[in-house]
CSV table of C-alpha atoms and ligand atoms in Angstrom, one decimal:
chain,number,residue,atom,x,y,z
A,20,UNK,CA,18.5,-10.2,0.4
A,21,UNK,CA,15.1,-10.9,-1.1
A,22,UNK,CA,14.8,-12.0,-4.6
A,23,UNK,CA,11.2,-13.0,-5.1
A,24,UNK,CA,7.8,-11.2,-5.6
A,25,UNK,CA,7.0,-8.5,-3.2
A,26,UNK,CA,10.2,-8.8,-1.4
A,27,UNK,CA,11.7,-6.0,0.6
A,28,UNK,CA,14.5,-7.2,2.9
A,29,UNK,CA,13.3,-7.5,6.5
A,30,UNK,CA,16.1,-5.3,7.8
A,31,UNK,CA,14.5,-2.6,5.6
A,32,UNK,CA,12.1,-2.1,8.5
A,33,UNK,CA,14.8,-2.2,11.2
A,34,UNK,CA,15.3,0.8,13.5
A,35,UNK,CA,18.5,2.7,12.7
A,36,UNK,CA,21.0,1.9,15.4
A,37,UNK,CA,23.3,4.6,16.6
A,38,UNK,CA,26.1,2.8,14.7
A,39,UNK,CA,24.1,3.0,11.5
A,40,UNK,CA,23.4,6.7,12.2
A,41,UNK,CA,27.0,7.3,12.8
A,42,UNK,CA,28.0,5.6,9.6
A,43,UNK,CA,26.8,8.5,7.5
A,44,UNK,CA,27.8,8.5,3.9
A,45,UNK,CA,27.1,10.8,1.0
A,46,UNK,CA,23.8,10.9,-0.7
A,47,UNK,CA,25.1,10.5,-4.2
A,48,UNK,CA,23.3,11.6,-7.4
A,49,UNK,CA,22.6,7.9,-8.0
A,50,UNK,CA,21.1,7.4,-4.6
A,51,UNK,CA,18.8,10.4,-5.1
A,52,UNK,CA,17.8,8.7,-8.4
A,53,UNK,CA,16.9,5.6,-6.5
A,54,UNK,CA,14.8,7.6,-4.0
A,55,UNK,CA,13.0,9.3,-6.9
A,56,UNK,CA,12.1,5.9,-8.4
A,57,UNK,CA,10.6,4.6,-5.1
A,58,UNK,CA,8.8,7.9,-4.5
A,59,UNK,CA,7.4,8.0,-8.0
A,60,UNK,CA,6.2,4.4,-7.8
A,61,UNK,CA,4.4,5.2,-4.6
A,62,UNK,CA,2.9,8.4,-6.1
A,63,UNK,CA,1.7,6.4,-9.1
A,64,UNK,CA,0.1,3.8,-6.8
A,65,UNK,CA,-1.5,6.6,-4.6
A,66,UNK,CA,-2.7,8.8,-7.5
A,67,UNK,CA,-4.4,5.8,-9.0
A,68,UNK,CA,-6.1,4.9,-5.7
A,69,UNK,CA,-7.3,8.5,-5.2
A,70,UNK,CA,-8.3,9.6,-8.6
A,71,UNK,CA,-11.4,7.4,-9.1
A,72,UNK,CA,-13.2,9.2,-6.2
A,73,UNK,CA,-13.4,12.4,-8.3
A,74,UNK,CA,-13.8,10.8,-11.7
A,75,UNK,CA,-16.8,8.7,-10.8
A,76,UNK,CA,-19.5,11.4,-11.1
A,77,UNK,CA,-18.5,12.3,-14.6
A,78,UNK,CA,-18.3,8.6,-15.7
A,79,UNK,CA,-21.8,8.1,-14.3
A,80,UNK,CA,-23.1,11.1,-16.2
A,81,UNK,CA,-21.5,9.9,-19.5
A,82,UNK,CA,-22.1,6.1,-19.4
A,83,UNK,CA,-25.0,5.6,-16.9
A,84,UNK,CA,-23.4,2.4,-15.5
A,85,UNK,CA,-25.2,0.1,-13.1
A,86,UNK,CA,-24.0,-0.1,-9.5
A,87,UNK,CA,-22.2,-3.3,-10.4
A,88,UNK,CA,-20.4,-1.7,-13.3
A,89,UNK,CA,-19.4,1.3,-11.1
A,90,UNK,CA,-17.9,-1.2,-8.7
A,91,UNK,CA,-16.1,-2.9,-11.5
A,92,UNK,CA,-14.7,0.3,-12.9
A,93,UNK,CA,-13.6,1.3,-9.4
A,94,UNK,CA,-12.2,-2.0,-8.2
A,95,UNK,CA,-10.7,-3.9,-11.1
A,96,UNK,CA,-7.6,-1.7,-11.0
A,97,UNK,CA,-7.0,-3.7,-7.8
A,98,UNK,CA,-7.6,-7.0,-9.5
A,99,UNK,CA,-5.0,-5.9,-12.2
A,100,UNK,CA,-2.6,-5.0,-9.4
A,101,UNK,CA,-3.1,-8.4,-7.7
A,102,UNK,CA,-2.0,-10.1,-11.0
A,103,UNK,CA,0.8,-7.6,-11.5
A,104,UNK,CA,2.1,-8.2,-8.0
A,105,UNK,CA,2.1,-12.0,-8.5
A,106,UNK,CA,4.2,-11.9,-11.7
A,107,UNK,CA,6.4,-9.0,-10.7
A,108,UNK,CA,8.7,-11.2,-8.7
A,109,UNK,CA,9.5,-13.6,-11.5
A,110,UNK,CA,9.8,-10.7,-14.0
A,111,UNK,CA,12.3,-8.8,-11.9
A,112,UNK,CA,14.3,-12.0,-11.3
A,113,UNK,CA,14.3,-12.9,-15.0
A,114,UNK,CA,14.6,-9.5,-16.7
A,115,UNK,CA,16.1,-7.4,-13.9
A,116,UNK,CA,14.5,-4.9,-11.5
A,117,UNK,CA,15.2,-2.0,-13.9
A,118,UNK,CA,13.5,-3.4,-16.9
A,119,UNK,CA,10.5,-4.5,-14.8
A,120,UNK,CA,10.1,-1.0,-13.4
A,121,UNK,CA,10.3,0.4,-17.0
A,122,UNK,CA,7.7,-2.1,-18.1
A,123,UNK,CA,5.4,-1.0,-15.2
A,124,UNK,CA,5.8,2.7,-16.2
A,125,UNK,CA,5.0,1.9,-19.9
A,126,UNK,CA,2.0,-0.3,-19.0
A,127,UNK,CA,0.8,2.5,-16.7
A,128,UNK,CA,1.0,5.1,-19.5
A,129,UNK,CA,-0.8,2.8,-22.0
A,130,UNK,CA,-3.5,2.1,-19.5
A,131,UNK,CA,-4.0,5.8,-18.8
A,132,UNK,CA,-4.4,6.5,-22.5
A,133,UNK,CA,-7.0,3.7,-22.9
A,134,UNK,CA,-8.9,5.0,-19.9
A,135,UNK,CA,-8.9,8.6,-21.2
A,136,UNK,CA,-10.1,7.7,-24.7
A,137,UNK,CA,-12.6,5.0,-23.6
A,138,UNK,CA,-15.8,5.2,-25.6
A,139,UNK,CA,-17.7,3.1,-23.0
A,140,UNK,CA,-17.6,1.2,-19.7
A,141,UNK,CA,-16.0,-2.0,-21.2
A,142,UNK,CA,-13.0,-0.2,-22.7
A,143,UNK,CA,-12.7,1.9,-19.5
A,144,UNK,CA,-12.5,-1.4,-17.5
A,145,UNK,CA,-9.8,-2.7,-19.8
A,146,UNK,CA,-7.8,0.5,-19.2
A,147,UNK,CA,-8.3,0.1,-15.4
A,148,UNK,CA,-7.0,-3.5,-15.6
A,149,UNK,CA,-3.9,-2.4,-17.6
A,150,UNK,CA,-3.2,0.5,-15.2
A,151,UNK,CA,-3.7,-1.8,-12.2
A,152,UNK,CA,-1.3,-4.4,-13.7
A,153,UNK,CA,1.3,-1.6,-14.0
A,154,UNK,CA,0.7,-0.5,-10.4
A,155,UNK,CA,1.0,-4.0,-9.1
A,156,UNK,CA,4.2,-4.6,-10.9
A,157,UNK,CA,5.7,-1.3,-9.7
A,158,UNK,CA,4.5,-1.9,-6.2
A,159,UNK,CA,6.7,-4.9,-6.0
A,160,UNK,CA,9.6,-4.1,-8.3
A,161,UNK,CA,10.3,-0.5,-7.2
A,162,UNK,CA,10.6,-1.1,-3.4
A,163,UNK,CA,12.6,-4.2,-4.1
A,164,UNK,CA,15.0,-2.3,-6.3
A,165,UNK,CA,15.3,0.6,-3.8
A,166,UNK,CA,15.8,-1.7,-0.8
A,167,UNK,CA,18.6,-3.6,-2.7
A,168,UNK,CA,20.3,-0.3,-3.7
A,169,UNK,CA,19.9,1.6,-0.4
A,170,UNK,CA,22.7,1.6,2.1
A,171,UNK,CA,21.8,-0.3,5.3
A,172,UNK,CA,21.5,3.0,7.3
A,173,UNK,CA,18.8,4.2,4.9
A,174,UNK,CA,16.8,1.1,4.2
A,175,UNK,CA,14.2,1.9,6.9
A,176,UNK,CA,13.8,5.4,5.5
A,177,UNK,CA,13.3,4.1,2.0
A,178,UNK,CA,10.5,1.7,3.0
A,179,UNK,CA,8.7,4.6,4.9
A,180,UNK,CA,9.2,6.9,1.9
A,181,UNK,CA,7.2,4.4,-0.2
A,182,UNK,CA,4.2,4.4,2.1
A,183,UNK,CA,4.5,8.2,2.5
A,184,UNK,CA,4.5,8.6,-1.3
A,185,UNK,CA,1.4,6.5,-1.6
A,186,UNK,CA,-0.5,8.9,0.7
A,187,UNK,CA,1.0,11.9,-1.1
A,188,UNK,CA,-0.2,10.4,-4.4
A,189,UNK,CA,-3.8,10.0,-3.0
A,190,UNK,CA,-3.7,13.6,-1.8
A,191,UNK,CA,-2.4,14.9,-5.2
A,192,UNK,CA,-5.2,13.0,-6.9
A,193,UNK,CA,-7.8,14.6,-4.7
A,194,UNK,CA,-6.3,18.1,-5.1
A,195,UNK,CA,-6.2,17.7,-8.9
A,196,UNK,CA,-9.8,16.6,-8.9
A,197,UNK,CA,-10.8,19.6,-6.8
A,198,UNK,CA,-9.2,21.8,-9.4
A,199,UNK,CA,-11.0,20.1,-12.2
A,200,UNK,CA,-14.3,19.2,-10.5
A,201,UNK,CA,-16.6,19.6,-13.5
A,202,UNK,CA,-18.5,16.5,-14.6
A,203,UNK,CA,-16.8,15.9,-17.9
A,204,UNK,CA,-13.2,16.3,-16.9
A,205,UNK,CA,-12.9,12.7,-15.8
A,206,UNK,CA,-11.0,11.8,-19.0
A,207,UNK,CA,-8.4,14.4,-18.1
A,208,UNK,CA,-8.2,13.2,-14.5
A,209,UNK,CA,-7.5,9.6,-15.5
A,210,UNK,CA,-5.3,10.6,-18.5
A,211,UNK,CA,-3.1,12.8,-16.2
A,212,UNK,CA,-1.9,9.7,-14.5
A,213,UNK,CA,0.4,9.3,-17.5
A,214,UNK,CA,2.6,12.1,-15.8
A,215,UNK,CA,3.9,10.0,-12.8
A,216,UNK,CA,4.3,7.0,-15.2
A,217,UNK,CA,6.4,9.1,-17.6
A,218,UNK,CA,8.4,10.6,-14.8
A,219,UNK,CA,9.1,7.1,-13.4
A,220,UNK,CA,10.4,6.1,-16.8
A,221,UNK,CA,12.7,9.2,-16.9
A,222,UNK,CA,14.0,8.5,-13.4
A,223,UNK,CA,14.7,4.8,-14.1
A,224,UNK,CA,16.3,5.0,-17.5
A,225,UNK,CA,19.7,6.5,-16.5
A,226,UNK,CA,20.1,4.2,-13.4
A,227,UNK,CA,21.8,0.8,-13.4
A,228,UNK,CA,20.1,-2.4,-12.3
A,229,UNK,CA,20.6,-3.5,-8.6
A,230,UNK,CA,23.8,-5.1,-7.7
A,231,UNK,CA,21.8,-8.1,-6.3
A,232,UNK,CA,20.3,-8.8,-9.7
A,233,UNK,CA,23.7,-8.4,-11.5
A,234,UNK,CA,25.2,-10.9,-9.1
A,235,UNK,CA,22.3,-13.3,-9.6
A,236,UNK,CA,22.9,-13.3,-13.4
A,237,UNK,CA,26.7,-13.5,-13.0
A,238,UNK,CA,27.6,-9.9,-14.0
A,239,UNK,CA,30.0,-9.2,-11.1
A,240,UNK,CA,31.7,-6.1,-12.7
A,241,UNK,CA,28.3,-4.4,-13.3
A,242,UNK,CA,27.3,-5.3,-9.7
A,243,UNK,CA,30.5,-3.7,-8.3
A,244,UNK,CA,30.0,-0.6,-10.4
A,245,UNK,CA,26.4,-0.2,-9.3
A,246,UNK,CA,27.3,-0.8,-5.7
A,247,UNK,CA,30.2,1.8,-5.8
A,248,UNK,CA,27.9,4.4,-7.4
A,249,UNK,CA,25.2,4.3,-4.8
A,250,UNK,CA,27.3,3.4,-1.8
A,251,UNK,CA,30.8,4.9,-2.4
A,252,UNK,CA,31.5,4.9,1.4
A,253,UNK,CA,31.1,1.1,1.8
A,254,UNK,CA,33.4,-1.8,1.1
A,255,UNK,CA,32.2,-3.1,-2.3
A,256,UNK,CA,33.9,-6.5,-2.0
A,257,UNK,CA,32.5,-7.2,1.4
A,258,UNK,CA,28.9,-6.2,0.2
A,259,UNK,CA,29.2,-8.4,-2.8
A,260,UNK,CA,30.3,-11.4,-0.6
A,261,UNK,CA,27.2,-10.8,1.5
A,262,UNK,CA,25.0,-10.8,-1.5
A,263,UNK,CA,26.5,-14.0,-2.8
A,264,UNK,CA,25.8,-15.6,0.7
A,265,UNK,CA,22.3,-14.4,0.8
A,266,UNK,CA,21.6,-15.5,-2.7
A,267,UNK,CA,22.7,-19.0,-1.7
A,268,UNK,CA,20.3,-18.9,1.2
A,269,UNK,CA,17.3,-17.7,-0.8
A,270,UNK,CA,16.2,-20.8,-2.5
A,271,UNK,CA,13.4,-22.1,-0.2
A,272,UNK,CA,10.7,-24.1,-1.9
A,273,UNK,CA,7.0,-23.2,-1.7
A,274,UNK,CA,6.6,-26.4,0.5
A,275,UNK,CA,9.0,-24.8,3.0
A,276,UNK,CA,7.1,-21.5,3.0
A,277,UNK,CA,4.0,-23.4,4.1
A,278,UNK,CA,5.8,-25.8,6.4
A,279,UNK,CA,4.8,-26.0,10.1
A,280,UNK,CA,8.0,-24.3,11.1
A,281,UNK,CA,7.1,-21.0,9.4
A,282,UNK,CA,3.3,-21.4,9.5
A,283,UNK,CA,2.9,-19.0,12.4
A,284,UNK,CA,4.7,-15.9,10.8
A,285,UNK,CA,3.0,-16.7,7.5
A,286,UNK,CA,-0.4,-16.7,9.2
A,287,UNK,CA,0.4,-13.5,11.0
A,288,UNK,CA,1.5,-11.7,7.8
A,289,UNK,CA,-1.4,-12.8,5.7
A,290,UNK,CA,-4.0,-12.1,8.5
A,291,UNK,CA,-2.6,-8.6,9.1
A,292,UNK,CA,-2.7,-7.9,5.3
A,293,UNK,CA,-6.3,-9.0,5.0
A,294,UNK,CA,-7.4,-7.2,8.3
A,295,UNK,CA,-5.9,-4.0,7.0
A,296,UNK,CA,-8.4,-4.0,4.1
A,297,UNK,CA,-11.4,-5.5,5.9
A,298,UNK,CA,-11.5,-2.3,8.1
A,299,UNK,CA,-12.8,-0.5,5.0
A,300,UNK,CA,-9.9,1.8,4.3
A,301,UNK,CA,-10.1,1.7,0.5
A,302,UNK,CA,-13.9,1.9,0.6
A,303,UNK,CA,-13.4,5.3,2.3
A,304,UNK,CA,-10.6,6.3,-0.1
A,305,UNK,CA,-12.4,5.2,-3.3
A,306,UNK,CA,-15.9,6.3,-2.4
A,307,UNK,CA,-15.2,9.3,-0.2
A,308,UNK,CA,-17.2,11.6,-2.4
A,309,UNK,CA,-20.3,9.3,-2.3
A,310,UNK,CA,-20.1,9.2,1.4
A,311,UNK,CA,-19.9,12.9,1.7
A,312,UNK,CA,-22.8,13.3,-0.8
A,313,UNK,CA,-24.9,11.1,1.4
A,314,UNK,CA,-23.9,13.2,4.4
A,315,UNK,CA,-25.3,16.4,2.9
A,316,UNK,CA,-22.3,17.8,1.0
A,317,UNK,CA,-24.3,18.4,-2.1
A,318,UNK,CA,-22.1,20.1,-4.7
A,319,UNK,CA,-19.1,18.2,-6.2
A,320,UNK,CA,-16.9,21.2,-5.0
A,321,UNK,CA,-18.1,20.7,-1.4
A,322,UNK,CA,-17.6,16.9,-1.6
A,323,UNK,CA,-14.1,17.2,-3.1
A,324,UNK,CA,-13.0,19.8,-0.6
A,325,UNK,CA,-14.1,17.5,2.2
A,326,UNK,CA,-12.3,14.6,0.6
A,327,UNK,CA,-9.1,16.4,-0.2
A,328,UNK,CA,-8.5,17.9,3.3
A,329,UNK,CA,-10.2,15.4,5.6
A,330,UNK,CA,-9.0,12.3,3.9
A,331,UNK,CA,-6.0,13.2,1.6
A,332,UNK,CA,-4.1,15.7,3.8
A,333,UNK,CA,-4.8,13.9,7.1
A,334,UNK,CA,-3.6,10.6,5.6
A,335,UNK,CA,-0.2,12.2,4.6
A,336,UNK,CA,0.2,14.1,7.9
A,337,UNK,CA,-0.6,11.1,10.2
A,338,UNK,CA,1.8,8.8,8.3
A,339,UNK,CA,4.6,11.0,9.6
A,340,UNK,CA,3.6,10.0,13.1
A,341,UNK,CA,4.3,6.3,12.2
A,342,UNK,CA,7.6,7.2,10.6
A,343,UNK,CA,8.7,9.0,13.7
A,344,UNK,CA,7.4,6.5,16.3
A,345,UNK,CA,7.3,3.0,14.8
A,346,UNK,CA,10.9,2.2,15.9
A,347,UNK,CA,10.5,4.1,19.3
A,348,UNK,CA,7.2,3.0,20.8
A,349,UNK,CA,6.9,-0.3,18.8
A,350,UNK,CA,4.5,-1.9,16.4
A,351,UNK,CA,2.0,-3.3,18.9
A,352,UNK,CA,1.1,0.0,20.7
A,353,UNK,CA,0.7,1.9,17.4
A,354,UNK,CA,-1.6,-0.9,16.0
A,355,UNK,CA,-3.6,-1.2,19.2
A,356,UNK,CA,-4.2,2.6,19.6
A,357,UNK,CA,-4.9,3.0,15.9
A,358,UNK,CA,-7.5,0.1,15.9
A,359,UNK,CA,-9.3,1.7,18.9
A,360,UNK,CA,-9.5,5.1,17.0
A,361,UNK,CA,-10.6,3.4,13.8
A,362,UNK,CA,-13.2,1.2,15.6
A,363,UNK,CA,-14.8,4.1,17.6
A,364,UNK,CA,-14.9,6.4,14.5
A,365,UNK,CA,-16.5,3.6,12.3
A,366,UNK,CA,-19.2,3.1,14.9
A,367,UNK,CA,-19.8,6.9,15.0
A,368,UNK,CA,-19.9,7.0,11.2
A,369,UNK,CA,-22.5,4.2,11.2
A,370,UNK,CA,-24.6,6.1,13.8
A,371,UNK,CA,-24.4,9.3,11.7
A,372,UNK,CA,-25.9,7.4,8.7
A,373,UNK,CA,-28.6,6.2,11.1
A,374,UNK,CA,-29.4,9.9,11.9
A,375,UNK,CA,-28.9,10.9,8.3
A,376,UNK,CA,-31.6,8.5,7.1
A,377,UNK,CA,-34.1,10.5,9.3
A,378,UNK,CA,-32.6,13.8,8.2
A,379,UNK,CA,-33.0,13.0,4.6
A,380,UNK,CA,-36.6,11.8,5.0
A,381,UNK,CA,-37.7,14.6,7.2
A,382,UNK,CA,-35.7,17.6,6.2
A,383,UNK,CA,-36.3,19.9,3.2
A,384,UNK,CA,-34.3,19.0,0.2
A,385,UNK,CA,-33.7,22.7,-0.5
A,386,UNK,CA,-30.8,23.0,2.0
A,387,UNK,CA,-27.5,22.4,0.4
A,388,UNK,CA,-25.6,22.8,3.6
A,389,UNK,CA,-24.0,19.8,5.4
A,390,UNK,CA,-26.2,18.7,8.3
A,391,UNK,CA,-25.0,18.3,11.9
A,392,UNK,CA,-24.8,14.6,11.4
A,393,UNK,CA,-22.9,15.3,8.2
A,394,UNK,CA,-20.3,17.4,10.2
A,395,UNK,CA,-20.0,14.7,12.8
A,396,UNK,CA,-19.5,12.2,10.0
A,397,UNK,CA,-16.7,14.4,8.6
A,398,UNK,CA,-15.0,14.5,12.0
A,399,UNK,CA,-15.3,10.8,12.4
A,400,UNK,CA,-13.8,10.2,9.0
A,401,UNK,CA,-10.8,12.4,9.9
A,402,UNK,CA,-10.3,10.4,13.1
A,403,UNK,CA,-10.7,7.1,11.1
A,404,UNK,CA,-8.2,8.0,8.4
A,405,UNK,CA,-5.7,9.6,10.9
A,406,UNK,CA,-5.9,6.4,13.1
A,407,UNK,CA,-5.3,4.2,10.0
A,408,UNK,CA,-2.4,6.3,8.8
A,409,UNK,CA,-0.4,6.1,12.0
A,410,UNK,CA,-1.1,2.4,12.5
A,411,UNK,CA,-2.5,-0.2,10.1
A,412,UNK,CA,-1.3,1.7,7.0
A,413,UNK,CA,2.5,1.7,7.5
A,414,UNK,CA,2.9,-0.7,10.4
A,415,UNK,CA,1.3,-3.7,8.6
A,416,UNK,CA,3.9,-3.3,5.8
A,417,UNK,CA,6.7,-2.9,8.3
A,418,UNK,CA,5.7,-6.1,10.1
A,419,UNK,CA,5.1,-8.1,6.9
A,420,UNK,CA,8.6,-7.2,5.8
A,421,UNK,CA,10.4,-8.2,8.9
A,422,UNK,CA,8.7,-11.3,10.3
A,423,UNK,CA,9.8,-13.8,7.6
A,424,UNK,CA,13.1,-15.7,7.9
A,425,UNK,CA,15.5,-14.8,5.1
A,426,UNK,CA,15.0,-18.1,3.3
A,427,UNK,CA,11.2,-17.7,2.8
A,428,UNK,CA,11.0,-13.9,2.9
A,429,UNK,CA,10.5,-13.3,-0.8
A,430,UNK,CA,7.7,-15.8,-1.1
A,431,UNK,CA,6.2,-14.9,2.3
A,432,UNK,CA,6.0,-11.2,1.4
A,433,UNK,CA,4.5,-12.1,-2.0
A,434,UNK,CA,1.7,-14.2,-0.4
A,435,UNK,CA,0.9,-11.5,2.1
A,436,UNK,CA,0.9,-8.8,-0.6
A,437,UNK,CA,-1.3,-10.8,-2.9
A,438,UNK,CA,-3.7,-11.4,0.1
A,439,UNK,CA,-3.8,-7.7,0.7
A,440,UNK,CA,-4.7,-6.8,-3.0
A,441,UNK,CA,-7.3,-9.7,-3.0
A,442,UNK,CA,-8.9,-8.3,0.2
A,443,UNK,CA,-8.8,-4.7,-1.2
A,444,UNK,CA,-10.5,-5.9,-4.3
A,445,UNK,CA,-13.2,-7.7,-2.4
A,446,UNK,CA,-14.0,-4.6,-0.3
A,447,UNK,CA,-14.0,-2.1,-3.2
A,448,UNK,CA,-15.9,-4.5,-5.5
A,449,UNK,CA,-18.7,-5.1,-3.0
A,450,UNK,CA,-18.8,-1.9,-0.9
A,451,UNK,CA,-21.7,-0.3,-2.7
A,452,UNK,CA,-23.7,-3.5,-3.0
A,453,UNK,CA,-23.1,-4.1,0.7
A,454,UNK,CA,-24.6,-0.7,1.5
A,455,UNK,CA,-27.6,-1.7,-0.6
A,456,UNK,CA,-28.0,-5.0,1.1
A,457,UNK,CA,-27.4,-4.1,4.8
A,458,UNK,CA,-27.4,-0.3,4.6
A,459,UNK,CA,-24.7,2.2,5.3
A,460,UNK,CA,-25.3,1.8,9.0
A,461,UNK,CA,-24.7,-2.0,8.9
A,462,UNK,CA,-21.7,-1.7,6.5
A,463,UNK,CA,-19.8,0.7,8.8
A,464,UNK,CA,-20.7,-1.3,11.9
A,465,UNK,CA,-19.3,-4.3,10.1
A,466,UNK,CA,-16.0,-2.5,9.4
A,467,UNK,CA,-16.0,-1.5,13.1
A,468,UNK,CA,-16.5,-5.1,14.1
A,469,UNK,CA,-13.5,-6.0,12.0
A,470,UNK,CA,-11.4,-3.5,14.0
A,471,UNK,CA,-12.5,-5.4,17.2
A,472,UNK,CA,-11.3,-8.6,15.6
A,473,UNK,CA,-8.1,-6.9,14.6
A,474,UNK,CA,-7.6,-5.6,18.2
A,475,UNK,CA,-8.0,-9.1,19.6
A,476,UNK,CA,-5.7,-10.5,17.0
A,477,UNK,CA,-2.9,-8.1,17.7
A,478,UNK,CA,-3.4,-8.2,21.5
A,479,UNK,CA,-3.3,-12.0,21.7
A,480,UNK,CA,-1.2,-13.2,18.7
A,481,UNK,CA,1.2,-10.6,17.5
A,482,UNK,CA,4.5,-10.4,19.4
A,483,UNK,CA,6.5,-7.1,19.5
A,484,UNK,CA,9.3,-7.1,16.9
A,485,UNK,CA,10.7,-3.6,17.6
A,486,UNK,CA,14.4,-3.6,18.2
A,487,UNK,CA,14.8,-7.3,17.5
A,488,UNK,CA,17.3,-8.5,15.0
A,489,UNK,CA,16.2,-10.7,12.1
A,490,UNK,CA,18.0,-13.7,13.8
A,491,UNK,CA,16.1,-13.1,17.0
A,492,UNK,CA,12.7,-12.9,15.3
A,493,UNK,CA,13.5,-16.1,13.4
A,494,UNK,CA,14.6,-17.8,16.7
A,495,UNK,CA,11.3,-16.6,18.3
A,496,UNK,CA,9.3,-18.8,15.8
A,497,UNK,CA,11.6,-21.8,16.2
A,498,UNK,CA,11.3,-21.6,20.0
A,499,UNK,CA,7.5,-21.3,19.7
A,500,UNK,CA,7.3,-24.4,17.5
A,501,UNK,CA,9.5,-26.4,19.8
A,502,UNK,CA,7.4,-25.4,22.8
A,503,UNK,CA,4.3,-26.5,21.1
A,504,UNK,CA,5.7,-29.8,19.9
A,505,UNK,CA,7.5,-30.6,23.2
B,3,BGC,C1,-2.8,0.2,2.0
B,3,BGC,C2,-3.6,0.7,0.8
B,3,BGC,C3,-4.3,2.0,1.2
B,3,BGC,C4,-3.2,3.0,1.6
B,3,BGC,C5,-3.9,4.3,2.1
B,3,BGC,C6,-1.8,1.3,2.4
B,3,BGC,O1,-1.1,0.8,3.5
B,3,BGC,O2,-2.2,-1.0,1.7
B,3,BGC,O3,-4.5,-0.2,0.4
B,3,BGC,O4,-4.9,2.6,0.0
B,3,BGC,O5,-2.5,2.5,2.7
B,3,BGC,O6,-3.0,5.2,2.6
């Protein structure tokens, strides 16, 4: 069982075997509470990712920030999340998963108030950092808590639920923005994020900490009680014995994480985490309205409608495809098909911007209807987001959570998660500047080229892990190292 930052046990991503499925047990009130915690943490993450797309126009109207400041206001939430994710592991080991989730919810609420009341860009940026820190802490502590509480047969479902909740949060943010699409409602949009924070607090308060944490700090009785509450159908003593054994195994040093033995899976996880972001997903999610504005969707209502349905709803819907197929067709096919769809649509998007440059120059500014190239751009964005949502979105997290051997899993997942937040920050921070330096056409072609790199990476370097047990995956790396050193 994982006990370090970003850790979700690798078997969380395992397919449910017929035995697992047969071993059905009751969904207790407690377990429903745990599901609520992981869903709310995902919603909070997603709401915050999505809300800035709609808030930006009002912020621009009020504060007249430069391009760089717009990028800072947009992307520093990610920087806060990177810091939050890095400390969340030690916080949840030291103070418990429950208190860490509560801290995240409180931070999130405080950050939302700072954002809503901000008199200028500087205070707004502070609010964004605080909110981001809360999101980062929750993004590690909540799935960790849920994966430690969930019965084995439901672990896979709980991890998928987290990614699904992120996409639902993004959709809700878009829908709320569409309802309040007047320029000066940005304070309300950002302030409203206090709601999922508050709900997370309410969901977490009555629940116990995880049995793994109680065992770690020597509170066996509490561990047994928590275990019995959420898994009344399982043998409590047996489960606690397993926890004790896995805690003993868990103490790998940082040197071992980076040792030659595990360098390959570490490289795979970190590269996939970075590639996921370098394809431009969060540029599209954060700056969707700007992109549609350039495409000829002139009013904020038109832009927000395009964003809500073509990005938000499609993102949720296509995530279900991954949930249904990741354990059936495998990780590699989903990733490869998804990357082809993403790559083609990014090149089409780039070409649309090429056409739009001419349309803007030559057409009359009086028309406030989307142009043909604008419609093609919308379709390409739908294909892009759909292809991401059934592949790179959920599958990268699935792979990251299953490729590390148990002794280095916590730290391996933490390194990959931090790399993911770092790359997300880089893309959102420099996206607008990049479009100024190399144009929209160049920027989208660059993201498309990253998908080609991603395809080659998956094709040549990523082995299929579907249906393999943890021990088999671990053995795969050992065999690989001995073949290379033989
Ligand atoms: C990514 C996020 C992204 C989200 C979109 C996740 O897998 O890590 O950066 O915003 O998918 O649905």
